[in-house]
Short mmCIF file of C-alpha atoms (C1' of nucleotides) in Angstrom, two decimals:
data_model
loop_
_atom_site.label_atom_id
_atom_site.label_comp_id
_atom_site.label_asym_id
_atom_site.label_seq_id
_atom_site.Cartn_x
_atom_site.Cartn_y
_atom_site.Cartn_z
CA UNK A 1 -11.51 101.39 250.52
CA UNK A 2 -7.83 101.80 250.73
CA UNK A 3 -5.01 102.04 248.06
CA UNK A 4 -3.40 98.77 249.03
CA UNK A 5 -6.98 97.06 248.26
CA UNK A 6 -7.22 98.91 244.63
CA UNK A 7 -3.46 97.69 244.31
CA UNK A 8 -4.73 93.85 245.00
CA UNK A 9 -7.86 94.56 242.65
CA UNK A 10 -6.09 95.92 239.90
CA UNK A 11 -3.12 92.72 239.91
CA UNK A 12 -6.21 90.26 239.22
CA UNK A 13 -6.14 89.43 236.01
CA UNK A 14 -2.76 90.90 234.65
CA UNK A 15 -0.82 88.32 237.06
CA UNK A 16 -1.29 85.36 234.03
CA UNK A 17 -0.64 87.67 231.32
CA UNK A 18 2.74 88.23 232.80
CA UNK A 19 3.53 84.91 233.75
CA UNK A 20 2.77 83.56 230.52
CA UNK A 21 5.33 86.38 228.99
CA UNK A 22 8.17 85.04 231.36
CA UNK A 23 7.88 81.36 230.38
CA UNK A 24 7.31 82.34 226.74
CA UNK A 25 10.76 83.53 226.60
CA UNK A 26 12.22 80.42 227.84
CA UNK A 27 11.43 77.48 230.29
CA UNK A 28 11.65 78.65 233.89
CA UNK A 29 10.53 77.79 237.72
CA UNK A 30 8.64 79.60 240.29
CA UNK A 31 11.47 81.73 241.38
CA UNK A 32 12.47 82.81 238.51
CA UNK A 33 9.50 83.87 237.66
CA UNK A 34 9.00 85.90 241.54
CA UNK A 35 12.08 87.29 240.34
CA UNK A 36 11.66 88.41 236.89
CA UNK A 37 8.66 89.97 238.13
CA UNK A 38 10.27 91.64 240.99
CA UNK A 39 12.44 93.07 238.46
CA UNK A 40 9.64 95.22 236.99
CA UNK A 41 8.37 96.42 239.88
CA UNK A 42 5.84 93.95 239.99
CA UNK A 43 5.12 91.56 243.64
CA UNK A 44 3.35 88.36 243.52
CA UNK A 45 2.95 86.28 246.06
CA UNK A 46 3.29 82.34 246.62
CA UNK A 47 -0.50 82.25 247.42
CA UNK A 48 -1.05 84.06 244.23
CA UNK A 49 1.67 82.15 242.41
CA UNK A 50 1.70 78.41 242.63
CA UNK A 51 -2.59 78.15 242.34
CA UNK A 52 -2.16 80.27 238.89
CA UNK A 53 0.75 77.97 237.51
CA UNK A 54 -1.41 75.07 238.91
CA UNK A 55 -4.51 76.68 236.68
CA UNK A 56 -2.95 77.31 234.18
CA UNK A 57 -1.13 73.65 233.79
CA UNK A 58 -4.93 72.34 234.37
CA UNK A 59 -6.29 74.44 231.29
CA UNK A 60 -3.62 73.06 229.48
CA UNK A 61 -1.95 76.71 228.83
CA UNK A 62 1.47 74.90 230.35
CA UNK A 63 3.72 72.06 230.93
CA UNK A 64 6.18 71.17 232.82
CA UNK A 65 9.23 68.47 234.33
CA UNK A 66 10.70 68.04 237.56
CA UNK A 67 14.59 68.98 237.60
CA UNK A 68 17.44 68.21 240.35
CA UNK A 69 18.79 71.05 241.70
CA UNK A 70 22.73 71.46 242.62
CA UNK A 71 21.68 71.98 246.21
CA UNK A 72 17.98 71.77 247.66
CA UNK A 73 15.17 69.97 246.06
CA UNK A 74 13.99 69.54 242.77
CA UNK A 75 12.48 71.78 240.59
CA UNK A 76 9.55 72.54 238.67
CA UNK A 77 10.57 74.36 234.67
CA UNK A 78 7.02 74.86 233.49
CA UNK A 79 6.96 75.70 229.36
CA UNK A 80 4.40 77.04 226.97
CA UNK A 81 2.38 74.95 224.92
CA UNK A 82 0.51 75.66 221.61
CA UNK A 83 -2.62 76.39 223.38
CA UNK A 84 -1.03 78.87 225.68
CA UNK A 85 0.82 80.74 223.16
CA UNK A 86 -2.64 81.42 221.51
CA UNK A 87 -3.98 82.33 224.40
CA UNK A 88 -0.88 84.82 225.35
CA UNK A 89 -1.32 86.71 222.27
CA UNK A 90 -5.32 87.27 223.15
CA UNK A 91 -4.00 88.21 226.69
CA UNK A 92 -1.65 90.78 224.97
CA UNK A 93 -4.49 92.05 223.17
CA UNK A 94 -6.53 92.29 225.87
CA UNK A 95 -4.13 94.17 227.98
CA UNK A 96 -3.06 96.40 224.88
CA UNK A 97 -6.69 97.35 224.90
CA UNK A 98 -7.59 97.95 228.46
CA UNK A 99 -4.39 100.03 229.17
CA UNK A 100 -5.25 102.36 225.90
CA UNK A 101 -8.64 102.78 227.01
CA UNK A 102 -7.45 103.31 230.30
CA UNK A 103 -4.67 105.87 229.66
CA UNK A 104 -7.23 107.94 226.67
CA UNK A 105 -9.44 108.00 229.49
CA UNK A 106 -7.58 109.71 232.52
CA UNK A 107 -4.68 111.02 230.45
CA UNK A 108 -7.24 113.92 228.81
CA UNK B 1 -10.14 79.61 232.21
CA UNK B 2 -11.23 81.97 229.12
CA UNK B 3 -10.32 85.09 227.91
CA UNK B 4 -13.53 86.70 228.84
CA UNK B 5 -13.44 86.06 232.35
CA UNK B 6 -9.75 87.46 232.32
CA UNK B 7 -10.63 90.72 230.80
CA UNK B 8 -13.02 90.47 233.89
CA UNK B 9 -10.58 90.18 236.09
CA UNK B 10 -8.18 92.43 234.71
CA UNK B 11 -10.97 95.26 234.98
CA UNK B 12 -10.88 94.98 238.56
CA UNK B 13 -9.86 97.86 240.83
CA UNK B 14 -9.33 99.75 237.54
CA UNK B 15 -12.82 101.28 237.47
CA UNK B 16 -12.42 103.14 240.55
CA UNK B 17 -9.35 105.08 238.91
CA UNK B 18 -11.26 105.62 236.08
CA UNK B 19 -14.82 106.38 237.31
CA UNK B 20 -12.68 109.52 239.55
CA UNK B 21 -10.86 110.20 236.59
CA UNK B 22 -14.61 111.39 234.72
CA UNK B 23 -15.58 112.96 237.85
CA UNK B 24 -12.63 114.73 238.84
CA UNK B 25 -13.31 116.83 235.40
CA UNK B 26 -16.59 117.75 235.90
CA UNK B 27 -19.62 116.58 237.77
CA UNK B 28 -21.15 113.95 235.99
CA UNK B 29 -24.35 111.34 236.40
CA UNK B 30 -24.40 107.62 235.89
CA UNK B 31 -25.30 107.55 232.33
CA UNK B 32 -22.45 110.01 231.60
CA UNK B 33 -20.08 107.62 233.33
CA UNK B 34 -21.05 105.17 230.72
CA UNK B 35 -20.85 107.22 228.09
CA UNK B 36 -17.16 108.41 228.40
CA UNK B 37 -16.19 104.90 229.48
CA UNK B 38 -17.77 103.54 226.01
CA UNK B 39 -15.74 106.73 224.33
CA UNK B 40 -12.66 104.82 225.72
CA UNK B 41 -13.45 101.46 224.51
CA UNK B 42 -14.06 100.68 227.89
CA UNK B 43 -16.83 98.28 229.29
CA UNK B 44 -18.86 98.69 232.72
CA UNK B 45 -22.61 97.10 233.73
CA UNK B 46 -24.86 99.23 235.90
CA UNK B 47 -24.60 96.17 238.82
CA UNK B 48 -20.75 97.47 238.88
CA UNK B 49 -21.34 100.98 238.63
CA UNK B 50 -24.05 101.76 241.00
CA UNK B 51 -22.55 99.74 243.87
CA UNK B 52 -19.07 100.72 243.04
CA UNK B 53 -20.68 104.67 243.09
CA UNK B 54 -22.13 103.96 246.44
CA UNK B 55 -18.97 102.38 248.10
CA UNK B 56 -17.09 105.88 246.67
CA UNK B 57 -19.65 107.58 248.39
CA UNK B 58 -19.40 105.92 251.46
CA UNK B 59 -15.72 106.53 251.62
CA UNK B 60 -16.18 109.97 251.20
CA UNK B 61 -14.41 109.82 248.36
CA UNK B 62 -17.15 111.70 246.18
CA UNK B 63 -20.92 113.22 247.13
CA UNK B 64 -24.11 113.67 245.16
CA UNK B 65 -27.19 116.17 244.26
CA UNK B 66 -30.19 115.40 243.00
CA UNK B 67 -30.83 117.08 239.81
CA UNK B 68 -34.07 117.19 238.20
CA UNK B 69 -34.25 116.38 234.62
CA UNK B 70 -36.03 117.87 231.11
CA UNK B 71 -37.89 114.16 230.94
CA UNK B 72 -37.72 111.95 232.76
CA UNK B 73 -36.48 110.83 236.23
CA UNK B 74 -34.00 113.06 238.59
CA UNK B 75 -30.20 112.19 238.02
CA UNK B 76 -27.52 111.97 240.94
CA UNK B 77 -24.84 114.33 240.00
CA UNK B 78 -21.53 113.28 241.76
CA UNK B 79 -18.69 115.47 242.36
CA UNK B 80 -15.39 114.78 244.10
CA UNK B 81 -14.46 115.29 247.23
CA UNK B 82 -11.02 116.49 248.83
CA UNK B 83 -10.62 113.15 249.92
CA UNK B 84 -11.55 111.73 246.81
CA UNK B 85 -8.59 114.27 245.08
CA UNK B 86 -6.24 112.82 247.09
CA UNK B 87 -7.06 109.10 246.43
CA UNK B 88 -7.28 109.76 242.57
CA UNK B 89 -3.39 111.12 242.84
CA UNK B 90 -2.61 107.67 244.62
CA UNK B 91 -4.27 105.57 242.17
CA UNK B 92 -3.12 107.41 239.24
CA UNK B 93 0.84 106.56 240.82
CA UNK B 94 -0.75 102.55 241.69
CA UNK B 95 -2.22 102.75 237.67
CA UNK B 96 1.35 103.96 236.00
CA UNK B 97 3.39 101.65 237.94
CA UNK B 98 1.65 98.94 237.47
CA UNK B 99 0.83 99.89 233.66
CA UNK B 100 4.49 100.13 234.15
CA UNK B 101 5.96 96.78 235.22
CA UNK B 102 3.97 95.36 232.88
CA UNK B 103 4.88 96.66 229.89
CA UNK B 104 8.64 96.64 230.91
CA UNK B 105 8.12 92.66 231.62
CA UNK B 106 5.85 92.12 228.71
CA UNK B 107 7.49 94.08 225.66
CA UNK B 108 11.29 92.78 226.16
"C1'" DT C 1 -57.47 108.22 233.48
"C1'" DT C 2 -54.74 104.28 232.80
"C1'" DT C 3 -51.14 101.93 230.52
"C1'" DT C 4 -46.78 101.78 228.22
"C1'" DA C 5 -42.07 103.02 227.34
"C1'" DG C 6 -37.88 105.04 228.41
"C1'" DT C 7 -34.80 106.56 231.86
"C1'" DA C 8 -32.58 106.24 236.39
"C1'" DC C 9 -31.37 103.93 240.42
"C1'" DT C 10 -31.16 99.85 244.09
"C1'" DA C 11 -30.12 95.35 245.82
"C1'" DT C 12 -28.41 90.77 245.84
"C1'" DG C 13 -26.33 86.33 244.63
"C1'" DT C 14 -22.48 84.08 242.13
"C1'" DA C 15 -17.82 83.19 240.31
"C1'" DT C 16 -13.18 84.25 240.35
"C1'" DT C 17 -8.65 85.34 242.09
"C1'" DG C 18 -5.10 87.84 245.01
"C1'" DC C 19 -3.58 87.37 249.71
"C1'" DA C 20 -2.39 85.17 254.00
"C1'" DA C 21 -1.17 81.39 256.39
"C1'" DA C 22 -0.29 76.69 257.44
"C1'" DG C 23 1.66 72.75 255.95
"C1'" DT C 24 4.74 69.00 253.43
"C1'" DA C 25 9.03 67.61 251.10
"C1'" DC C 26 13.96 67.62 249.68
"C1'" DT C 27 18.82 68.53 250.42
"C1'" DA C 28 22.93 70.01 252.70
"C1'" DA C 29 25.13 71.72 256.72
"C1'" DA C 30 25.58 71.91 261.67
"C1'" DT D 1 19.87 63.72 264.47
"C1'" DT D 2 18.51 68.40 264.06
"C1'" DT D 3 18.39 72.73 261.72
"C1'" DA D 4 18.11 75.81 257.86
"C1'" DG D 5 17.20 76.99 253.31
"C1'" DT D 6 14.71 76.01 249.23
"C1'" DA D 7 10.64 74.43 246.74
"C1'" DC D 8 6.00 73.31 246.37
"C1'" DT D 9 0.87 72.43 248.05
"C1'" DT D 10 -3.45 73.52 250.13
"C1'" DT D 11 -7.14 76.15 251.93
"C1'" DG D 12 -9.99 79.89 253.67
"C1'" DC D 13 -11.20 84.75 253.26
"C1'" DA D 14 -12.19 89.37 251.24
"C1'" DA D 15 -13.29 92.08 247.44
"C1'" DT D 16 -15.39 93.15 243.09
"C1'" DA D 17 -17.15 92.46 238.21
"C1'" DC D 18 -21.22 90.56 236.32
"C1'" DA D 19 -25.99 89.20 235.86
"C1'" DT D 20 -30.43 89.72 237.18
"C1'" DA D 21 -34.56 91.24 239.32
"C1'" DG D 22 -36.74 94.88 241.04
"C1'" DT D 23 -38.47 99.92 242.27
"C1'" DA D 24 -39.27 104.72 240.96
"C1'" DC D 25 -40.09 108.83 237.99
"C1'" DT D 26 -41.77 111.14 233.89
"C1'" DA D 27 -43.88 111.74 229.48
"C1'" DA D 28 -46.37 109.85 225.73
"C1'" DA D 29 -49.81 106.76 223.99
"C1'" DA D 30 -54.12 104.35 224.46
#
DNA sequence: TTTTAGTACTATGTATTGCAAAGTACTAAA
DNA sequence: TTTAGTACTTTGCAATACATAGTACTAAAA
């Protein structure tokens, strides 16, 4: 029982909620998204990454098409569909909710 | 992929924080545990708590007394340790980082 | 006295996902 | 042709929330 465990713990779950914010505000590929979220402090890995996008294309949450890049290989620009905007507000909810509870709880 | 299991997933490695949070105010037994998580809108089954009790205890991170009770069974009364302190302090600093980035990515 | 009900705790199997690591593929530069 | 950088894929492992089945204690009811 370490702190770098805990971190791990606590990331599962939160990781597609914040995703699903980044391509909600506009079409983007993998490292964008590593560094959007390295911009708030936040570290994902490709491990972590790519299987979540992949999950979340498979449940129909995302799309996406294959772009040429200037200078290396194609890219992937994944977008939000219907179904995953739906399911990104519930996700806010659900996040809204758990941090209030969380923060009422220790902040007393 | 539903938003059930996510809220699952997002409660992990969160109860630990909160579970020292209730103890690190006063010593406290299972069912109290519950109680002040329910207070807070907050969710836990016994098959989480007990084990996740017993893996705190193990890591020296909080110990027990048996109490007897008015009627019915004796309760375990856990308290914190100084190791226990010193791991809520880190986990409060993991919880409002994290809490954090996500809000800073989420609410732009 | 025995049985029932409520309370408290224990143990275990399953599903899910973050992490680590190994690998493939594309493009441009050396 | 080889190397380096970029981009994506796959897989196995560890950890924990959840569900479930069970044991144990005490008081009240039968």
């Amino acid at each position: 029982m370490n702190i770098e465990n805990t971190q791990s713990q606590m990331r599962k779950g939160i990781f597609e909620f914040c995703i699903l914010s980044i391509i909600r505000r506009g079409e983007a590929y993998p490292s964008d998204i590593v560094e959007e979220m390295r911009n708030a402090n936040l570290q994902i890995f490709e491990g972590t990454l790519y299987p979540l996008l992949t999950r979340l294309k498979n449940s129909e949450m995302l799309t996406y098409r294959w772009v040429e890049s200037n200078s290396g290989p194609p890219r992937k620009y994944f977008s939000l569909t219907e179904k995953g905007e739906t399911f990104y507000q519930e996700l806010e909810q659900t996040w809204n909710e758990l941090a209030n509870g969380v923060n009422t709880l220790t902040k007393k």
